[in-house]
Amino acid sequence: MPAPADMSAHAEQAVGIIDTHVHLIPGRDLDFHKALKSAIEKMDRYGVATSILMPPPRPVKIRQNYDHADFCNRLKDYPGRFLCMGGGGSLNITLHTNRDPGQVSEETKKQFAASARNIAAGGVVGYGEISSLHISLADRHAYSFVPADHPLLKVLADVAAEQGLPIDLHMDALARATPPPARLASLPNNPKMFPETLSALDRLLSHNTEATIVWAHAGTDHLGDFSPKVIRSLMEKHDNLYVSLKVVGPKAGTPNRLFSPGNVRSEWLSLFKRYPERFVIGTDGFYADPEGRGPGLQFAKTSENRLKATRAFLSLLPKELAAKIAHLNARQLYGLTAAQAPAISLEGSASTPSRPRQQENSGLCRDGNMAHCKIVCQQGNQRACERLRRSR
């Protein structure tokens, strides 16, 4: 996929981050204001130029459900910082409501395709978050499963290819049906046996080779089969498979972690070097209004740690590879222009939390946070640019 025509040389050289997988937890009446402020504060602190927002993958309707139309039009106060995906609060519900592949009618397929085209018309950059196997990780966290080659996922692949939009797919990887590990077996929503998933993903990728699938959450593997070996075997076979990396710290209790203290694990580094254009960052960050509901509030507590881990991971990669994974691949994969995803540098932004700013943009740089000044200057704030000049 060619790079956008207006991507500048500066953008190509910068080592900022485009986070391709982010969720918001709104407050009452779908108020996203505080969640967005929380996201911007963390993005500025950790050198994230742009976040792609998407609704979580709902298997059923909930009391405070939302999709892209509920938050995309609320982003005007943050030009260039956010983009949207859609379908997690609508298409995914239809998918899991019709979970029996043998009972999907032609009329349901037509309506599903029409809904997907309507979402594309809303200015999204992809479909997400869409789920195949979604295991439960907390008491109120949903479990759901449909095979990745479900008829409606094939319909979505066809529409995605037609519209030129990637699908962000959540699918926990299993090479065979497996009982949940002890820490997951005690959760009430998980079944006694998790299904095998890899063969159906292979079939989905073959169904329409023009449909781009971004397999989410590599590096945070709860079941053990989301390994470099599995990813390599699928990438060798399917040019339309991409993977987003959800980086956790080197001491996290999960298999297939990306790095150990001081170095990227050799099997991962080999894979990145073999397919340097096929990986992007997707932190799965949750940014919440304190009055929000659901397990997303619990997950929001770990989002900053994942940003720290992401920065540490990128710092261990060769410079050109780090730039590709941090932002260049995402620009090309999602067809982003420089205006949609401004280039920033990681140089000088914090790898650990900086002191809180006394005020937001009204107090630019008063605490000496030159990294924040630089970001906001690049957004066109002349006061920030003047403060930067005076500091040199």
Short mmCIF file of C-alpha atoms in Angstrom, two decimals:
data_model
loop_
_atom_site.label_atom_id
_atom_site.label_comp_id
_atom_site.label_asym_id
_atom_site.label_seq_id
_atom_site.Cartn_x
_atom_site.Cartn_y
_atom_site.Cartn_z
CA MET A 1 0.00 0.00 0.00
CA PRO A 2 1.65 3.29 -1.04
CA ALA A 3 2.38 6.01 1.47
CA PRO A 4 0.07 9.05 1.44
CA ALA A 5 1.23 11.56 -1.14
CA ASP A 6 1.49 14.43 1.33
CA MET A 7 3.57 12.60 3.93
CA SER A 8 6.44 14.96 4.61
CA ALA A 9 10.12 14.07 4.97
CA HIS A 10 9.82 15.21 8.57
CA ALA A 11 7.01 12.72 9.15
CA GLU A 12 9.06 9.91 7.69
CA GLN A 13 11.99 10.70 9.98
CA ALA A 14 10.05 11.22 13.21
CA VAL A 15 9.77 8.41 15.74
CA GLY A 16 6.41 9.32 17.27
CA ILE A 17 3.72 6.76 17.98
CA ILE A 18 0.41 6.12 16.29
CA ASP A 19 -1.62 4.00 18.69
CA THR A 20 -3.99 2.02 16.48
CA HIS A 21 -6.18 0.49 19.20
CA VAL A 22 -7.68 2.68 21.94
CA HIS A 23 -10.99 2.72 23.85
CA LEU A 24 -12.87 5.45 25.72
CA ILE A 25 -15.08 4.85 28.75
CA PRO A 26 -17.62 7.70 28.82
CA GLY A 27 -19.39 9.17 31.82
CA ARG A 28 -23.12 9.62 32.19
CA ASP A 29 -25.19 10.27 29.07
CA LEU A 30 -22.24 9.23 26.88
CA ASP A 31 -20.16 12.21 27.96
CA PHE A 32 -16.68 11.61 26.51
CA HIS A 33 -15.11 14.91 27.61
CA LYS A 34 -13.17 13.62 30.65
CA ALA A 35 -12.12 10.42 28.90
CA LEU A 36 -10.70 12.43 26.00
CA LYS A 37 -8.82 14.75 28.36
CA SER A 38 -7.32 11.71 30.08
CA ALA A 39 -6.25 10.29 26.73
CA ILE A 40 -4.62 13.54 25.59
CA GLU A 41 -2.71 13.90 28.85
CA LYS A 42 -1.23 10.40 28.52
CA MET A 43 -0.58 10.82 24.79
CA ASP A 44 1.35 14.05 25.38
CA ARG A 45 3.33 12.46 28.19
CA TYR A 46 4.42 9.41 26.22
CA GLY A 47 4.89 10.78 22.71
CA VAL A 48 1.70 9.47 21.07
CA ALA A 49 0.84 11.67 18.11
CA THR A 50 -2.49 10.06 17.20
CA SER A 51 -4.79 7.46 18.69
CA ILE A 52 -7.34 5.47 16.71
CA LEU A 53 -10.45 5.20 18.86
CA MET A 54 -12.88 2.32 18.61
CA PRO A 55 -15.78 0.94 20.63
CA PRO A 56 -15.08 -2.25 22.58
CA PRO A 57 -16.42 -5.42 20.92
CA ARG A 58 -19.91 -5.76 22.38
CA PRO A 59 -21.39 -9.27 22.15
CA VAL A 60 -24.80 -7.99 23.32
CA LYS A 61 -26.45 -4.64 23.81
CA ILE A 62 -25.67 -3.04 27.16
CA ARG A 63 -27.23 -0.14 29.00
CA GLN A 64 -24.60 2.35 27.86
CA ASN A 65 -23.56 1.02 24.47
CA TYR A 66 -21.89 3.24 21.90
CA ASP A 67 -20.33 3.15 18.47
CA HIS A 68 -18.27 5.53 16.33
CA ALA A 69 -21.13 7.99 15.69
CA ASP A 70 -21.37 8.70 19.42
CA PHE A 71 -17.81 10.01 19.79
CA CYS A 72 -16.28 10.79 16.38
CA ASN A 73 -18.05 14.14 16.14
CA ARG A 74 -16.73 15.17 19.58
CA LEU A 75 -13.07 15.27 18.58
CA LYS A 76 -12.92 18.74 17.03
CA ASP A 77 -11.16 20.17 20.08
CA TYR A 78 -8.18 17.90 19.35
CA PRO A 79 -7.40 18.27 15.64
CA GLY A 80 -5.11 15.58 14.29
CA ARG A 81 -4.95 13.65 17.55
CA PHE A 82 -7.77 11.13 17.10
CA LEU A 83 -9.27 8.98 14.36
CA CYS A 84 -12.18 6.58 14.58
CA MET A 85 -13.14 3.01 13.84
CA GLY A 86 -16.67 1.68 13.96
CA GLY A 87 -18.62 -1.52 14.33
CA GLY A 88 -17.70 -2.75 17.80
CA GLY A 89 -20.99 -1.46 19.23
CA SER A 90 -23.15 -2.51 16.27
CA LEU A 91 -21.69 -4.98 13.75
CA ASN A 92 -20.15 -7.06 16.53
CA ILE A 93 -23.52 -7.35 18.30
CA THR A 94 -25.16 -8.59 15.09
CA LEU A 95 -22.30 -11.03 14.57
CA HIS A 96 -22.61 -12.60 18.02
CA THR A 97 -26.41 -12.50 18.03
CA ASN A 98 -26.20 -14.74 14.93
CA ARG A 99 -23.40 -16.89 16.31
CA ASP A 100 -24.59 -20.16 14.72
CA PRO A 101 -22.99 -20.08 11.25
CA GLY A 102 -25.59 -22.45 9.83
CA GLN A 103 -28.50 -20.18 10.73
CA VAL A 104 -27.40 -16.93 9.05
CA SER A 105 -29.98 -15.92 6.43
CA GLU A 106 -29.26 -14.14 3.16
CA GLU A 107 -31.34 -11.21 4.38
CA THR A 108 -29.17 -10.93 7.51
CA LYS A 109 -26.07 -10.90 5.32
CA LYS A 110 -27.52 -8.11 3.16
CA GLN A 111 -28.45 -6.01 6.18
CA PHE A 112 -25.03 -6.59 7.74
CA ALA A 113 -23.28 -5.49 4.54
CA ALA A 114 -25.47 -2.39 4.35
CA SER A 115 -24.63 -1.49 7.96
CA ALA A 116 -20.92 -1.91 7.24
CA ARG A 117 -21.16 0.40 4.22
CA ASN A 118 -23.00 3.00 6.31
CA ILE A 119 -20.21 2.91 8.87
CA ALA A 120 -17.64 3.43 6.10
CA ALA A 121 -19.59 6.48 4.95
CA GLY A 122 -19.13 7.97 8.42
CA GLY A 123 -15.46 8.70 7.83
CA VAL A 124 -13.91 5.84 9.81
CA VAL A 125 -10.45 4.45 9.04
CA GLY A 126 -11.42 0.84 9.72
CA TYR A 127 -13.82 -1.61 11.33
CA GLY A 128 -13.24 -2.41 14.97
CA GLU A 129 -13.08 -3.75 17.43
CA ILE A 130 -14.52 -6.97 15.97
CA SER A 131 -14.18 -10.21 17.93
CA SER A 132 -13.94 -13.91 17.20
CA LEU A 133 -12.80 -15.58 20.44
CA HIS A 134 -12.94 -13.03 23.26
CA ILE A 135 -12.13 -14.59 26.64
CA SER A 136 -13.29 -13.10 29.93
CA LEU A 137 -10.56 -11.50 32.05
CA ALA A 138 -12.69 -10.10 34.90
CA ASP A 139 -15.97 -10.79 36.68
CA ARG A 140 -18.08 -8.49 34.50
CA HIS A 141 -15.99 -8.95 31.38
CA ALA A 142 -17.87 -10.78 28.62
CA TYR A 143 -16.91 -14.05 26.99
CA SER A 144 -17.95 -14.59 23.38
CA PHE A 145 -17.06 -16.76 20.42
CA VAL A 146 -17.79 -17.12 16.74
CA PRO A 147 -15.29 -18.72 14.36
CA ALA A 148 -13.21 -16.24 12.38
CA ASP A 149 -14.65 -17.61 9.13
CA HIS A 150 -18.25 -17.02 10.28
CA PRO A 151 -20.48 -16.02 7.32
CA LEU A 152 -20.90 -12.47 8.62
CA LEU A 153 -17.14 -12.04 9.07
CA LYS A 154 -16.74 -13.12 5.46
CA VAL A 155 -19.33 -10.50 4.48
CA LEU A 156 -17.41 -7.90 6.47
CA ALA A 157 -14.16 -8.94 4.77
CA ASP A 158 -15.79 -8.42 1.38
CA VAL A 159 -17.13 -4.97 2.32
CA ALA A 160 -13.82 -4.01 3.94
CA ALA A 161 -12.00 -4.92 0.72
CA GLU A 162 -14.53 -2.95 -1.31
CA GLN A 163 -14.15 0.10 0.94
CA GLY A 164 -10.38 -0.18 1.42
CA LEU A 165 -10.72 -0.33 5.22
CA PRO A 166 -8.85 -2.72 7.56
CA ILE A 167 -10.62 -4.91 10.12
CA ASP A 168 -9.25 -4.82 13.67
CA LEU A 169 -9.83 -8.39 14.87
CA HIS A 170 -9.71 -9.63 18.45
CA MET A 171 -9.11 -13.38 18.41
CA ASP A 172 -7.39 -15.19 21.24
CA ALA A 173 -5.15 -17.79 19.63
CA LEU A 174 -5.55 -21.52 20.23
CA ALA A 175 -4.16 -24.34 18.10
CA ARG A 176 -6.54 -26.82 19.75
CA ALA A 177 -9.52 -26.79 22.10
CA THR A 178 -8.14 -26.18 25.59
CA PRO A 179 -9.53 -25.80 29.14
CA PRO A 180 -8.99 -22.34 30.63
CA PRO A 181 -5.88 -21.92 32.77
CA ALA A 182 -6.61 -21.76 36.49
CA ARG A 183 -6.62 -17.97 36.71
CA LEU A 184 -9.31 -17.79 34.00
CA ALA A 185 -11.31 -20.91 34.92
CA SER A 186 -12.58 -19.27 38.10
CA LEU A 187 -14.21 -16.39 36.21
CA PRO A 188 -17.97 -16.94 35.83
CA ASN A 189 -18.30 -16.05 32.14
CA ASN A 190 -15.65 -18.41 30.76
CA PRO A 191 -16.71 -21.88 29.53
CA LYS A 192 -15.11 -25.15 30.62
CA MET A 193 -13.36 -25.42 27.24
CA PHE A 194 -12.00 -22.74 24.93
CA PRO A 195 -12.33 -23.55 21.20
CA GLU A 196 -9.55 -23.88 18.63
CA THR A 197 -9.32 -20.69 16.56
CA LEU A 198 -6.31 -20.67 14.21
CA SER A 199 -7.73 -22.74 11.37
CA ALA A 200 -10.74 -20.43 10.98
CA LEU A 201 -8.47 -17.37 10.84
CA ASP A 202 -6.51 -19.07 8.08
CA ARG A 203 -9.75 -19.54 6.14
CA LEU A 204 -10.88 -15.95 6.69
CA LEU A 205 -7.58 -14.62 5.35
CA SER A 206 -7.99 -16.83 2.27
CA HIS A 207 -11.62 -15.84 1.71
CA ASN A 208 -10.82 -12.39 0.31
CA THR A 209 -7.14 -11.63 -0.12
CA GLU A 210 -7.93 -7.94 -0.69
CA ALA A 211 -9.31 -7.61 2.85
CA THR A 212 -6.72 -6.43 5.36
CA ILE A 213 -6.97 -8.08 8.78
CA VAL A 214 -5.15 -6.52 11.74
CA TRP A 215 -4.88 -9.22 14.40
CA ALA A 216 -4.89 -7.36 17.72
CA HIS A 217 -3.01 -7.77 21.01
CA ALA A 218 0.16 -9.68 20.10
CA GLY A 219 2.57 -9.60 23.03
CA THR A 220 -0.22 -10.03 25.59
CA ASP A 221 -1.07 -13.69 25.20
CA HIS A 222 -3.35 -15.27 27.77
CA LEU A 223 -3.52 -18.77 26.30
CA GLY A 224 -0.05 -19.45 24.90
CA ASP A 225 -0.53 -19.88 21.15
CA PHE A 226 -0.20 -16.24 19.98
CA SER A 227 3.46 -16.88 19.32
CA PRO A 228 6.02 -15.58 16.81
CA LYS A 229 6.01 -19.04 15.21
CA VAL A 230 2.24 -18.95 14.63
CA ILE A 231 2.30 -15.38 13.33
CA ARG A 232 5.21 -16.15 10.99
CA SER A 233 3.44 -19.18 9.52
CA LEU A 234 0.31 -17.14 8.78
CA MET A 235 2.22 -14.14 7.42
CA GLU A 236 4.18 -16.40 5.09
CA LYS A 237 0.89 -17.63 3.66
CA HIS A 238 -1.21 -14.44 3.75
CA ASP A 239 -0.05 -11.02 2.56
CA ASN A 240 -3.23 -9.46 3.98
CA LEU A 241 -2.39 -10.24 7.63
CA TYR A 242 -1.05 -7.46 9.87
CA VAL A 243 -0.56 -7.56 13.64
CA SER A 244 -0.86 -4.89 16.32
CA LEU A 245 1.36 -5.08 19.38
CA LYS A 246 -0.03 -4.69 22.89
CA VAL A 247 3.20 -4.31 24.83
CA VAL A 248 3.41 -5.29 28.49
CA GLY A 249 6.36 -5.09 30.85
CA PRO A 250 9.06 -7.76 30.80
CA LYS A 251 7.90 -9.17 34.14
CA ALA A 252 4.22 -9.55 33.19
CA GLY A 253 2.81 -13.01 33.89
CA THR A 254 1.90 -13.91 30.33
CA PRO A 255 3.56 -16.09 27.67
CA ASN A 256 4.94 -14.73 24.41
CA ARG A 257 5.99 -11.37 25.85
CA LEU A 258 7.85 -9.10 23.43
CA PHE A 259 10.90 -8.20 25.48
CA SER A 260 12.98 -9.00 28.54
CA PRO A 261 14.91 -6.41 30.54
CA GLY A 262 17.35 -4.82 28.11
CA ASN A 263 16.52 -6.71 24.92
CA VAL A 264 13.76 -7.70 22.53
CA ARG A 265 13.25 -11.45 22.56
CA SER A 266 15.14 -13.03 19.69
CA GLU A 267 12.17 -14.87 18.17
CA TRP A 268 10.18 -11.64 18.02
CA LEU A 269 13.06 -9.57 16.66
CA SER A 270 13.60 -12.12 13.92
CA LEU A 271 9.93 -11.92 13.00
CA PHE A 272 9.93 -8.10 12.94
CA LYS A 273 12.98 -8.07 10.68
CA ARG A 274 11.37 -10.63 8.37
CA TYR A 275 8.14 -8.62 8.06
CA PRO A 276 9.04 -5.04 9.10
CA GLU A 277 5.99 -3.49 7.38
CA ARG A 278 3.40 -5.76 8.98
CA PHE A 279 3.39 -4.62 12.63
CA VAL A 280 1.87 -1.58 14.35
CA ILE A 281 1.37 -0.41 17.93
CA GLY A 282 -2.06 -1.03 19.47
CA THR A 283 -1.89 -0.55 23.23
CA ASP A 284 -5.53 -1.44 23.93
CA GLY A 285 -5.52 1.61 26.18
CA PHE A 286 -8.69 2.47 28.10
CA TYR A 287 -9.20 6.13 29.00
CA ALA A 288 -12.09 6.66 31.35
CA ASP A 289 -14.41 9.15 32.89
CA PRO A 290 -14.40 8.31 36.64
CA GLU A 291 -18.20 8.06 36.47
CA GLY A 292 -18.03 5.45 33.69
CA ARG A 293 -19.19 1.85 34.07
CA GLY A 294 -17.90 -1.65 33.47
CA PRO A 295 -14.60 -3.53 33.54
CA GLY A 296 -13.04 -0.86 31.33
CA LEU A 297 -12.52 1.18 34.51
CA GLN A 298 -10.34 -1.63 35.86
CA PHE A 299 -8.43 -1.96 32.58
CA ALA A 300 -7.84 1.82 32.51
CA LYS A 301 -5.57 1.45 35.54
CA THR A 302 -3.01 -0.46 33.42
CA SER A 303 -3.04 1.78 30.34
CA GLU A 304 -0.20 4.03 31.49
CA ASN A 305 2.00 1.03 32.31
CA ARG A 306 1.51 -0.25 28.77
CA LEU A 307 2.56 3.13 27.36
CA LYS A 308 5.72 2.96 29.48
CA ALA A 309 6.37 -0.58 28.27
CA THR A 310 5.74 0.47 24.66
CA ARG A 311 8.33 3.24 24.92
CA ALA A 312 10.84 0.84 26.48
CA PHE A 313 10.19 -1.77 23.78
CA LEU A 314 10.61 0.71 20.91
CA SER A 315 13.83 2.02 22.43
CA LEU A 316 15.34 -1.47 22.13
CA LEU A 317 14.64 -1.84 18.41
CA PRO A 318 16.94 -0.72 15.58
CA LYS A 319 16.04 2.89 14.73
CA GLU A 320 14.50 2.27 11.30
CA LEU A 321 12.48 -0.70 12.54
CA ALA A 322 11.27 1.31 15.54
CA ALA A 323 10.03 4.08 13.22
CA LYS A 324 8.13 1.59 11.08
CA ILE A 325 6.40 -0.07 14.01
CA ALA A 326 5.84 3.16 15.94
CA HIS A 327 4.10 5.08 13.17
CA LEU A 328 5.17 4.62 9.55
CA ASN A 329 3.38 1.30 9.07
CA ALA A 330 0.19 2.70 10.59
CA ARG A 331 0.28 5.70 8.25
CA GLN A 332 0.40 3.41 5.26
CA LEU A 333 -1.97 0.73 6.58
CA TYR A 334 -4.71 3.25 7.38
CA GLY A 335 -3.91 5.64 4.53
CA LEU A 336 -3.31 8.54 6.91
CA THR A 337 -2.25 11.99 5.80
CA ALA A 338 0.16 14.17 7.73
CA ALA A 339 -2.79 16.30 8.85
CA GLN A 340 -4.62 13.27 10.24
CA ALA A 341 -1.58 12.00 12.13
CA PRO A 342 0.94 14.75 12.94
CA ALA A 343 4.53 13.62 13.23
CA ILE A 344 6.17 14.14 16.60
CA SER A 345 9.44 12.94 18.05
CA LEU A 346 9.87 10.65 21.02
CA GLU A 347 12.98 12.62 21.94
CA GLY A 348 12.39 14.43 25.20
CA SER A 349 8.95 13.02 25.99
CA ALA A 350 8.75 11.16 29.23
CA SER A 351 9.39 7.46 29.69
CA THR A 352 8.12 7.93 33.23
CA PRO A 353 5.33 10.29 34.29
CA SER A 354 6.29 13.92 34.31
CA ARG A 355 5.05 16.32 36.92
CA PRO A 356 1.37 17.19 36.20
CA ARG A 357 0.86 20.42 34.30
CA GLN A 358 -0.69 23.09 36.49
CA GLN A 359 -3.25 23.82 33.79
CA GLU A 360 -3.97 22.38 30.38
CA ASN A 361 -3.11 24.43 27.31
CA SER A 362 -3.77 27.69 29.16
CA GLY A 363 -0.64 27.02 31.22
CA LEU A 364 1.67 25.91 28.47
CA CYS A 365 5.19 25.05 29.59
CA ARG A 366 4.98 26.71 32.97
CA ASP A 367 6.30 23.55 34.60
CA GLY A 368 9.15 23.26 32.09
CA ASN A 369 7.53 20.46 30.07
CA MET A 370 9.21 21.23 26.76
CA ALA A 371 8.01 17.98 25.18
CA HIS A 372 4.41 19.08 25.65
CA CYS A 373 5.31 22.53 24.33
CA LYS A 374 6.77 21.00 21.21
CA ILE A 375 3.69 18.87 20.54
CA VAL A 376 1.25 21.75 20.96
CA CYS A 377 3.45 24.08 18.92
CA GLN A 378 3.30 21.54 16.08
CA GLN A 379 -0.50 21.72 16.37
CA GLY A 380 -0.31 25.46 15.61
CA ASN A 381 -0.28 27.05 19.08
CA GLN A 382 1.94 30.10 18.63
CA ARG A 383 2.32 30.77 22.37
CA ALA A 384 3.89 27.33 22.75
CA CYS A 385 6.20 27.98 19.80
CA GLU A 386 7.31 31.29 21.32
CA ARG A 387 7.97 29.62 24.67
CA LEU A 388 10.11 27.01 22.89
CA ARG A 389 12.13 29.73 21.16
CA ARG A 390 12.77 31.53 24.44
CA SER A 391 13.98 28.32 26.10
CA ARG A 392 16.74 27.71 23.53
#
